[in-house]
Short mmCIF file of N, CA, C and O in Angstrom, two decimals:
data_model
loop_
_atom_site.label_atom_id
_atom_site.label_comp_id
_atom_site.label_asym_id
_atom_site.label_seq_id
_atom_site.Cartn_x
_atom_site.Cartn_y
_atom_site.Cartn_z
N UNK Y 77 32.63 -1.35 31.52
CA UNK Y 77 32.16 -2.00 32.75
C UNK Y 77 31.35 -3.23 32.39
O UNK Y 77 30.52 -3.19 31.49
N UNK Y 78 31.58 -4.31 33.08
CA UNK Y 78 30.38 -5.07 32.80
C UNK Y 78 29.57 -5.80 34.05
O UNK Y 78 30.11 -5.81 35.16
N UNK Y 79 28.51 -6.30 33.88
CA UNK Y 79 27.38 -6.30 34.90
C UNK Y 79 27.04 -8.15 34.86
O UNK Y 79 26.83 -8.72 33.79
N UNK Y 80 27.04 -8.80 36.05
CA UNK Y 80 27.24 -9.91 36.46
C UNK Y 80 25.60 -10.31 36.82
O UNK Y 80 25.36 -9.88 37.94
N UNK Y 81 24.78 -10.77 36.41
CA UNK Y 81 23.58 -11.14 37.38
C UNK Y 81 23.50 -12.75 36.97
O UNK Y 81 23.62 -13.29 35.86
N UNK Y 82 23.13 -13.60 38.98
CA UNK Y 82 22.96 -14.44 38.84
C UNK Y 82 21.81 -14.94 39.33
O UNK Y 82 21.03 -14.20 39.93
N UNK Y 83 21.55 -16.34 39.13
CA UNK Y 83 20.10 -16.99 39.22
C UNK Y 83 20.29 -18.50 39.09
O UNK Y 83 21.20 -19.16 38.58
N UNK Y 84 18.78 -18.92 39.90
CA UNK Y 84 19.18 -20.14 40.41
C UNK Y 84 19.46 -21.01 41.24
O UNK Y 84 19.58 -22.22 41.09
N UNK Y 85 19.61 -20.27 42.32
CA UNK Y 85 20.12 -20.44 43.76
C UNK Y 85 18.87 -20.95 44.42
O UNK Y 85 17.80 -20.91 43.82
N UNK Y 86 18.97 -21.39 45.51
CA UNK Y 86 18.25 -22.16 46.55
C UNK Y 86 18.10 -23.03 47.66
O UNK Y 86 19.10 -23.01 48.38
N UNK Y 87 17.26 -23.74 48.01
CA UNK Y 87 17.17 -25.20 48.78
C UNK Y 87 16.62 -26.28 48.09
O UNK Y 87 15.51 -26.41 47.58
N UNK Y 88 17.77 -27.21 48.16
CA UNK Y 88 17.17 -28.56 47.82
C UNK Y 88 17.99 -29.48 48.99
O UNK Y 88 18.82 -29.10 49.81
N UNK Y 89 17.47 -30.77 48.77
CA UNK Y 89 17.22 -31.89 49.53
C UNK Y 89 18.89 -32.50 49.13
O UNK Y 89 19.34 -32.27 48.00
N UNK Y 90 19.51 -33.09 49.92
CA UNK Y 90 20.24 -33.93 49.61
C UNK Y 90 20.36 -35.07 48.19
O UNK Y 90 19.72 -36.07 47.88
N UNK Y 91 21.39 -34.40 47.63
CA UNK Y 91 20.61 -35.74 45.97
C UNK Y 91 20.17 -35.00 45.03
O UNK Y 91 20.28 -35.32 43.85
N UNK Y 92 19.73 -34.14 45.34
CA UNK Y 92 19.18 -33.23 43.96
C UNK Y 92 20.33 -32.32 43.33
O UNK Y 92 21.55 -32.38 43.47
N UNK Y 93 19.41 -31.34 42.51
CA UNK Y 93 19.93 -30.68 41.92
C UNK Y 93 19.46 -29.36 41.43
O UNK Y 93 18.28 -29.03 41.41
N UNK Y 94 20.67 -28.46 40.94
CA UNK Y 94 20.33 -27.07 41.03
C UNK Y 94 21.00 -26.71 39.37
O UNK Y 94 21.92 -27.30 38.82
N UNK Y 95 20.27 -25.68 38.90
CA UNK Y 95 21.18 -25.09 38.01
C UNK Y 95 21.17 -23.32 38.18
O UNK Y 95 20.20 -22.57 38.27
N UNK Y 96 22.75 -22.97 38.18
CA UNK Y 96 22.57 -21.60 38.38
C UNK Y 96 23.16 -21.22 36.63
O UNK Y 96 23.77 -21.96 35.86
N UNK Y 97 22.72 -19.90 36.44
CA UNK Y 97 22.93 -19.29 35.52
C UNK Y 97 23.95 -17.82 35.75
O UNK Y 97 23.93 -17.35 36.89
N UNK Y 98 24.48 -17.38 35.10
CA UNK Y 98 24.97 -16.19 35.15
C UNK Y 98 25.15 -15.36 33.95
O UNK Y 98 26.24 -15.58 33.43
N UNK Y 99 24.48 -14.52 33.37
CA UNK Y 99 24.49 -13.59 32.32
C UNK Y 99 25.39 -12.28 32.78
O UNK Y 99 25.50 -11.82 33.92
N UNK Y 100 26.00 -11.83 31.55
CA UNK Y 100 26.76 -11.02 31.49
C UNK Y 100 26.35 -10.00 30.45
O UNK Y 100 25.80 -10.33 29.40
N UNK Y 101 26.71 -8.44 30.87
CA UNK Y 101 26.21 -7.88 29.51
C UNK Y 101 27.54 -6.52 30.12
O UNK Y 101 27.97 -6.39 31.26
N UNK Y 102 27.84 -5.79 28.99
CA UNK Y 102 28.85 -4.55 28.69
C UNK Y 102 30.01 -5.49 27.87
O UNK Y 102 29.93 -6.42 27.07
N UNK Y 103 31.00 -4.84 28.43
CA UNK Y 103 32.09 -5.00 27.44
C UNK Y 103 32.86 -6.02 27.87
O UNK Y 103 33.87 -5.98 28.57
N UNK Y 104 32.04 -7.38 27.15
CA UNK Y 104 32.53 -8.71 27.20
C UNK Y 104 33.72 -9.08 26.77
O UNK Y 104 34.37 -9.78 27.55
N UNK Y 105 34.25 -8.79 25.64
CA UNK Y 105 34.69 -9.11 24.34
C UNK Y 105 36.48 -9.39 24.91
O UNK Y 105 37.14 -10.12 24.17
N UNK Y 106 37.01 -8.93 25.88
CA UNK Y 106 38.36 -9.56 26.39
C UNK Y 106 38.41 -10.62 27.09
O UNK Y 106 39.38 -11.37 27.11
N UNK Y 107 36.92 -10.85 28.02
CA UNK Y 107 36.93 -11.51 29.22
C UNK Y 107 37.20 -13.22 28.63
O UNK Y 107 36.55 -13.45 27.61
N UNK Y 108 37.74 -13.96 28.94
CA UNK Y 108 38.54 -15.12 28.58
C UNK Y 108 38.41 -16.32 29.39
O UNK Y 108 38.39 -17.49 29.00
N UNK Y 109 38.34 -15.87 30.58
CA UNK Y 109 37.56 -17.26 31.59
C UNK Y 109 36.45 -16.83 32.16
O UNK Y 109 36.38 -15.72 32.67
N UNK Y 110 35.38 -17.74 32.12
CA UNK Y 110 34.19 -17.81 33.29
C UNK Y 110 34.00 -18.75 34.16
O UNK Y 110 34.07 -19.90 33.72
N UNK Y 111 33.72 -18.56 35.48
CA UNK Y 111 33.87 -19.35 35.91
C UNK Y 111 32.80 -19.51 37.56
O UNK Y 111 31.91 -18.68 37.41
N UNK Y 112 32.65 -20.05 38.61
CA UNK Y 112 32.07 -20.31 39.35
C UNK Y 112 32.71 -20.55 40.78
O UNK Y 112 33.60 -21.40 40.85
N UNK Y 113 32.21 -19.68 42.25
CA UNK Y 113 33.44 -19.94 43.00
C UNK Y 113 32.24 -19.75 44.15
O UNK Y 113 31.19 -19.11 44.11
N UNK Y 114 32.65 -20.27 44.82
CA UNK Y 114 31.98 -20.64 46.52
C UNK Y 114 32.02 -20.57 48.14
O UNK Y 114 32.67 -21.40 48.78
N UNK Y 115 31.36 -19.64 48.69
CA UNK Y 115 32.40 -19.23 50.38
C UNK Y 115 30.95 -19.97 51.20
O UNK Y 115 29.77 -19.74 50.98
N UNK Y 116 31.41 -20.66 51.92
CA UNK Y 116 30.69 -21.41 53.41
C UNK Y 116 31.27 -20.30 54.27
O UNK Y 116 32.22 -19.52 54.23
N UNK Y 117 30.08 -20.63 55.20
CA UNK Y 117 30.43 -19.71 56.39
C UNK Y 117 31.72 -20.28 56.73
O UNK Y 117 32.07 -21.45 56.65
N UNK Y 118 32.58 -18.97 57.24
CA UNK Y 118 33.54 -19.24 58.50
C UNK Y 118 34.92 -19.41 57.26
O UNK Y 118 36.11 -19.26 57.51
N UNK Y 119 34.35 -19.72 56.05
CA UNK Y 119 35.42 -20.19 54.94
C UNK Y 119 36.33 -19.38 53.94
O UNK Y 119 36.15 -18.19 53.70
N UNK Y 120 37.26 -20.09 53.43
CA UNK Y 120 37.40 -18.84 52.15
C UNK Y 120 36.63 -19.26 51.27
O UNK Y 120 35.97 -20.29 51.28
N UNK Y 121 36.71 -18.16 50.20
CA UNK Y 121 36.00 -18.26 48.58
C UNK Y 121 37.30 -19.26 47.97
O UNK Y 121 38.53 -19.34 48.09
N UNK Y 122 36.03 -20.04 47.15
CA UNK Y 122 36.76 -21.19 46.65
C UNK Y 122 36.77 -21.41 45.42
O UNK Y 122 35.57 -21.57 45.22
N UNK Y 123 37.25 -21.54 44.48
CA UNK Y 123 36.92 -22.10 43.06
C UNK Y 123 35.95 -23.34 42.89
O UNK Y 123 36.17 -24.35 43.55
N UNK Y 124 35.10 -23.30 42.20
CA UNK Y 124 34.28 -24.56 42.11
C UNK Y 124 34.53 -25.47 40.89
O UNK Y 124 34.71 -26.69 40.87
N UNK Y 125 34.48 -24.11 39.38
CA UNK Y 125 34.92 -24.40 38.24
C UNK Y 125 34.92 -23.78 37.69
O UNK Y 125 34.17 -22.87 38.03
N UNK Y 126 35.69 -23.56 36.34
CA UNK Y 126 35.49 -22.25 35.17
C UNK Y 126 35.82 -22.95 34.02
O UNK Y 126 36.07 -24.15 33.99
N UNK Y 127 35.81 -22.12 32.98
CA UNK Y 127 35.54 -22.72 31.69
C UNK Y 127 36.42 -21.53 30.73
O UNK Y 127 36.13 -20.36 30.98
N UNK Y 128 37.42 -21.76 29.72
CA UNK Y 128 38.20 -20.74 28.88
C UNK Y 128 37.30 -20.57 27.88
O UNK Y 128 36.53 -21.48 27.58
N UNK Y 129 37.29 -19.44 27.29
CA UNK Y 129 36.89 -19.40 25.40
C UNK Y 129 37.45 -20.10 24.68
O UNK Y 129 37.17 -19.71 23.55
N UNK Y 130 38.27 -21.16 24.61
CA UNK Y 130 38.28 -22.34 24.38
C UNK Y 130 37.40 -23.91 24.54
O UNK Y 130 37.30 -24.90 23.82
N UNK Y 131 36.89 -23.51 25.84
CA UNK Y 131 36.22 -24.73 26.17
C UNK Y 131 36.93 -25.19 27.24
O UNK Y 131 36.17 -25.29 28.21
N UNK Y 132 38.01 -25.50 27.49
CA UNK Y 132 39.16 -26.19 28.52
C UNK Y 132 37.94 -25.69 30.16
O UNK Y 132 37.34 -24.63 30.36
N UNK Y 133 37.99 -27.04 31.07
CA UNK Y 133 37.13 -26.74 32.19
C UNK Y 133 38.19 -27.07 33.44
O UNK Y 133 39.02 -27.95 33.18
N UNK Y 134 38.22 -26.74 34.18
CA UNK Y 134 38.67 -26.98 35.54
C UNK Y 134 37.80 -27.23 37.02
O UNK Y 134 37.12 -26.30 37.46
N UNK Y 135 37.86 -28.46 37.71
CA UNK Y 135 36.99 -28.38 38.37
C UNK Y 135 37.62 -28.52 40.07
O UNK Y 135 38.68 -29.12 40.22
N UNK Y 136 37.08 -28.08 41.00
CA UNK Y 136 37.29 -28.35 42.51
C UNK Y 136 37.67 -29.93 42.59
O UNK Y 136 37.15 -30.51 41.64
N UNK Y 137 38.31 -30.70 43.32
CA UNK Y 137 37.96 -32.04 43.49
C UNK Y 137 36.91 -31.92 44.17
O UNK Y 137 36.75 -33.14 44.21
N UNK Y 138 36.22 -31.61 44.64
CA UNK Y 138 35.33 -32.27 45.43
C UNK Y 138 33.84 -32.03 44.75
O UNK Y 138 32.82 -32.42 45.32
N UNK Y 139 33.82 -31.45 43.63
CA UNK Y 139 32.65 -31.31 43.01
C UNK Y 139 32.82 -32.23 41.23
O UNK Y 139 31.94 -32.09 40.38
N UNK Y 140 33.78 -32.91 41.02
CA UNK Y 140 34.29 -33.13 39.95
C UNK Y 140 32.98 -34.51 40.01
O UNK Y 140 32.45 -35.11 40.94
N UNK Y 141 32.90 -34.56 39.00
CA UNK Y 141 31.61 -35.84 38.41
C UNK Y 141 30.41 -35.54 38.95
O UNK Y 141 29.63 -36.48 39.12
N UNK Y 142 30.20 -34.82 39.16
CA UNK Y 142 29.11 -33.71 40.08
C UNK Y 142 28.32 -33.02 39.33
O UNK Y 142 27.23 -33.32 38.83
N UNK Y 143 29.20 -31.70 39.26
CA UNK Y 143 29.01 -30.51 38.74
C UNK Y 143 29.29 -30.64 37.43
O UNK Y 143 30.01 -31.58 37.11
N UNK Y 144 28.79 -29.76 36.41
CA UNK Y 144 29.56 -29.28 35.08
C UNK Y 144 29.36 -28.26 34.79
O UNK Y 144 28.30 -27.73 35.11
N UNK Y 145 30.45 -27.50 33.98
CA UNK Y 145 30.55 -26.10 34.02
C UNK Y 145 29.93 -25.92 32.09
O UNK Y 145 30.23 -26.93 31.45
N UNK Y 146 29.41 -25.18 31.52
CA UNK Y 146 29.05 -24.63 30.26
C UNK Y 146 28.90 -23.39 30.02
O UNK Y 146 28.38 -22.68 30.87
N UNK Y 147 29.31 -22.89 28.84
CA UNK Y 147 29.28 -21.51 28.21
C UNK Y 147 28.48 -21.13 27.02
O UNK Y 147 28.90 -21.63 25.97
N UNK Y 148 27.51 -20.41 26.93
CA UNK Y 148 27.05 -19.90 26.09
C UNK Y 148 27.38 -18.73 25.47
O UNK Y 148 26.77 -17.69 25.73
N UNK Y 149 28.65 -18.81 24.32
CA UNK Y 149 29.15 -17.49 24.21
C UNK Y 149 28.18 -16.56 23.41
O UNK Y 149 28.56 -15.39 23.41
N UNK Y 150 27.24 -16.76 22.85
CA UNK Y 150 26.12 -15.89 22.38
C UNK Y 150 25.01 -14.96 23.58
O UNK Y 150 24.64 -13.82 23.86
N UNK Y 151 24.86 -16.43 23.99
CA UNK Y 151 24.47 -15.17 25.28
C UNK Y 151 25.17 -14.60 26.61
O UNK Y 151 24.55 -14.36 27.64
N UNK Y 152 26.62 -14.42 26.43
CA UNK Y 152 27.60 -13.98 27.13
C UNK Y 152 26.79 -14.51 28.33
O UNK Y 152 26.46 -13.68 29.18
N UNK Y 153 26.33 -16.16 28.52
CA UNK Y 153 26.06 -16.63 29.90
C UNK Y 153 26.74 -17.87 29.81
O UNK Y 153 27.00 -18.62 28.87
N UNK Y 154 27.10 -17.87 31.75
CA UNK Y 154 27.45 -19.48 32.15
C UNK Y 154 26.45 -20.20 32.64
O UNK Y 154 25.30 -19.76 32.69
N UNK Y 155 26.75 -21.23 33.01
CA UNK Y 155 25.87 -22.36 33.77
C UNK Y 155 27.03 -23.18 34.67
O UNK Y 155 28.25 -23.35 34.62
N UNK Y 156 25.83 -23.61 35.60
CA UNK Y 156 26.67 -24.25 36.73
C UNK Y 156 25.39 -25.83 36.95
O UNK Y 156 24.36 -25.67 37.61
N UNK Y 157 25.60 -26.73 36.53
CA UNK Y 157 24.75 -27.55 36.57
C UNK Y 157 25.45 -28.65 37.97
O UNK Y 157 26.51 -29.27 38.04
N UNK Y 158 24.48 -28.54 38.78
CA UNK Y 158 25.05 -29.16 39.91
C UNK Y 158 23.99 -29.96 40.37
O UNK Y 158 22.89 -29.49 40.67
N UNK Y 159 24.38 -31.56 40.45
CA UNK Y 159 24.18 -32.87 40.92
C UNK Y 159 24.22 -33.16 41.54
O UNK Y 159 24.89 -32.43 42.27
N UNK Y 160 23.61 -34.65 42.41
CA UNK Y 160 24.37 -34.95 43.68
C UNK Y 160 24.87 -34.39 45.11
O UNK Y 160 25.74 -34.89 45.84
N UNK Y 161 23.95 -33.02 45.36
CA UNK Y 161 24.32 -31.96 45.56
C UNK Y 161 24.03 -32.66 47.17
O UNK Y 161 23.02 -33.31 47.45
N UNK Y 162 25.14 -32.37 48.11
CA UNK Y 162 25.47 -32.50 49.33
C UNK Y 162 25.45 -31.73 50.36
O UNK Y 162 25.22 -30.59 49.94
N UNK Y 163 25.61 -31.73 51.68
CA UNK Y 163 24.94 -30.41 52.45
C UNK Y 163 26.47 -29.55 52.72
O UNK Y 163 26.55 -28.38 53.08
N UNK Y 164 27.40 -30.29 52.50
CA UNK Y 164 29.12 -29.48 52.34
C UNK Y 164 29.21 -28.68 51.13
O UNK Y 164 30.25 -28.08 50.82
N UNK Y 165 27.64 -28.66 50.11
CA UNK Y 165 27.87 -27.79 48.84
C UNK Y 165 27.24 -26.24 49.38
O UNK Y 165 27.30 -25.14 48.83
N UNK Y 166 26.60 -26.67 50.75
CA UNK Y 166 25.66 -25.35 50.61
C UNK Y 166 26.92 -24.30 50.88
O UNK Y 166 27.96 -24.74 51.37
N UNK Y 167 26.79 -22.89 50.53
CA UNK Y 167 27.49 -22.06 50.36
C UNK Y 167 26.89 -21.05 49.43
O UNK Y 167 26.07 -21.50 48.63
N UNK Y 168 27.21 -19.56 49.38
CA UNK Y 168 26.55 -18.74 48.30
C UNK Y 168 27.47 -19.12 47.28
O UNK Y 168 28.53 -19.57 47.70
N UNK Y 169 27.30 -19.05 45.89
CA UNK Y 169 27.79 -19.43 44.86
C UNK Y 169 28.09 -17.46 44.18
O UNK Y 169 27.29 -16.53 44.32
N UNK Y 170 29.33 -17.42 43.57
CA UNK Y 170 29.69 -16.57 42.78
C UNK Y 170 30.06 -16.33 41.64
O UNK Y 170 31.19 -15.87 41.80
N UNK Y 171 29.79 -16.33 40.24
CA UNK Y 171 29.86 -15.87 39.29
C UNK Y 171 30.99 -15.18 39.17
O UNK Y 171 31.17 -14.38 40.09
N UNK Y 172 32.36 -15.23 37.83
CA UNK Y 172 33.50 -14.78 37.78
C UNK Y 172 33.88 -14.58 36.44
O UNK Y 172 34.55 -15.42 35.85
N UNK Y 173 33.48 -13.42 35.83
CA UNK Y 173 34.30 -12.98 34.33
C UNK Y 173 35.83 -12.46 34.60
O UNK Y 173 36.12 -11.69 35.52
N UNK Y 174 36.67 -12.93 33.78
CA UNK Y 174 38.23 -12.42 34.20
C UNK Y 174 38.50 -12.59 33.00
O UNK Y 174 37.87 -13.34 32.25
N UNK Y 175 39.62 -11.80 32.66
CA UNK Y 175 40.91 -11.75 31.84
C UNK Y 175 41.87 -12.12 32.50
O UNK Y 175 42.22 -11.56 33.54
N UNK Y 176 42.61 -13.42 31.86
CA UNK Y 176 43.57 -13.96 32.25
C UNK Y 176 44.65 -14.34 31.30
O UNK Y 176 44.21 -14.77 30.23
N UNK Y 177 46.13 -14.28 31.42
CA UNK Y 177 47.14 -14.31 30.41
C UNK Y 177 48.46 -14.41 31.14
O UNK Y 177 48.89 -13.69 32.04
N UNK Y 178 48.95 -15.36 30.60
CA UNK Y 178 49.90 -15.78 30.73
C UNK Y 178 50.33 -15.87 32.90
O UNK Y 178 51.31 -15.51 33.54
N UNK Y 179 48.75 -16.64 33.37
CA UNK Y 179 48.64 -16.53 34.81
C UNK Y 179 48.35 -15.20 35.43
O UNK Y 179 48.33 -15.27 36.66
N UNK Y 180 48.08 -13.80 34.85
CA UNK Y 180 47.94 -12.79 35.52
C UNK Y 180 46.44 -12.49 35.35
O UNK Y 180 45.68 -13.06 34.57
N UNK Y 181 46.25 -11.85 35.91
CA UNK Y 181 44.43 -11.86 36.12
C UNK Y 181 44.60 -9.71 36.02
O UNK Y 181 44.83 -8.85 36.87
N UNK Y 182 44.34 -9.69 34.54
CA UNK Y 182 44.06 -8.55 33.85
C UNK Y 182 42.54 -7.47 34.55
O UNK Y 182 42.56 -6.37 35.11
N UNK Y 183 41.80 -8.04 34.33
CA UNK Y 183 39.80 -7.83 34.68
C UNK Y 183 39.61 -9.22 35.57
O UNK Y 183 40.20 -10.29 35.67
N UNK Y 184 38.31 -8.50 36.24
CA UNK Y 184 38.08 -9.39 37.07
C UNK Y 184 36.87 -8.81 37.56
O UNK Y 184 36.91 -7.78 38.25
N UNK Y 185 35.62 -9.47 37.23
CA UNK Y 185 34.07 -9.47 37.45
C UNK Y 185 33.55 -10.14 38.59
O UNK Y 185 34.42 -10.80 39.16
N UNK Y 186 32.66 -10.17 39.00
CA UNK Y 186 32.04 -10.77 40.05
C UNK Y 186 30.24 -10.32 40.26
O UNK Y 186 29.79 -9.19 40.38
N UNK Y 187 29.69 -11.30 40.24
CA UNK Y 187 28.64 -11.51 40.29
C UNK Y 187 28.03 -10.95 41.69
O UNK Y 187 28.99 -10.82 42.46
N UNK Y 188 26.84 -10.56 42.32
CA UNK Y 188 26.16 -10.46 43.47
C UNK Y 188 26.33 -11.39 44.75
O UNK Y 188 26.51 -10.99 45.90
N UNK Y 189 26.21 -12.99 44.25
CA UNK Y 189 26.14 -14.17 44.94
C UNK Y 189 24.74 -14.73 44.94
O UNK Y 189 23.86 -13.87 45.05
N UNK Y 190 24.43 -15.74 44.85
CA UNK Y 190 23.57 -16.31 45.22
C UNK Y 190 23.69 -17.79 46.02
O UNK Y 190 24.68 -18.52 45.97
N UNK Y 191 22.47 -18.05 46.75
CA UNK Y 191 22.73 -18.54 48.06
C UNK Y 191 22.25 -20.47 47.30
O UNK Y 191 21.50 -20.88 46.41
N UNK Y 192 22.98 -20.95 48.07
CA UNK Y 192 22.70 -22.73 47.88
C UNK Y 192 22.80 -22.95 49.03
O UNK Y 192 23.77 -22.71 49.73
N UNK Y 193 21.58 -23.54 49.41
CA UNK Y 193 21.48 -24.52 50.43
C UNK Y 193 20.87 -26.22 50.23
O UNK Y 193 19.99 -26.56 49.45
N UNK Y 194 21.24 -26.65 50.69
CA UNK Y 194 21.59 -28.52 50.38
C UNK Y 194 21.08 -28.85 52.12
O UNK Y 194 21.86 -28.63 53.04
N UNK Y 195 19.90 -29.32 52.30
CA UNK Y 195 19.48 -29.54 53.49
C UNK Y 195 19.84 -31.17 53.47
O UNK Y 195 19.69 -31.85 52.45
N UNK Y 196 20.30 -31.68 54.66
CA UNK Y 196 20.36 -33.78 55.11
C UNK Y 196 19.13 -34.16 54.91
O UNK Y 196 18.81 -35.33 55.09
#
């Protein structure tokens, strides 16, 4: 099993910036993408960005030159460093360990959520 906790979340002002964290602890050792995903009210959950054990990143367009995604594989944690941050970012933010191969999604983690709000 493994256990998702995140941090970081909040209110800021239009323009600023947030960094969330997400640590991971149990049985890491398959999980292959991490990544970061986002539901607004009324919305679906969205991909924001994730990152392979490779390094390779993928980002939303609409957060791209924005945001950046990083991995700390020692401390089985991500980061979500977010910029520029707009009031269309507020949304709870989710945390995502998966096993993924050859497009099939093996495991699949999920964090609590934590909340972003981006006030005008």
């Amino acid at each position: 099993q493994v256990q998702l906790v995140e941090s970081g979340g909040g209110l800021v002002q239009t323009g600023g910036s947030l960094r969330l964290s997400c640590a991971a602890s149990g049985n890491t050792l398959s999980l292959n993408f991490m990544g970061w995903y986002r539901q607004a009210p009324g919305k679906q959950r969205e991909l924001v960005a994730d990152i392979s054990s490779g390094g390779s990143t993928k980002y939303a367009d609409s957060v791209k030159g924005r945001f950046t995604i990083s991995r700390d594989n020692a401390k089985n944690t991500v980061y979500l460093q977010m910029n520029s941050l707009k009031p269309e970012d507020t949304a709870v933010y989710y945390c995502n360990f998966k096993k993924k191969e050859g497009g099939f999604v093996f495991y699949d983690y999920w964090g609590q959520g934590t909340q972003v709000t981006v006030s005008s």
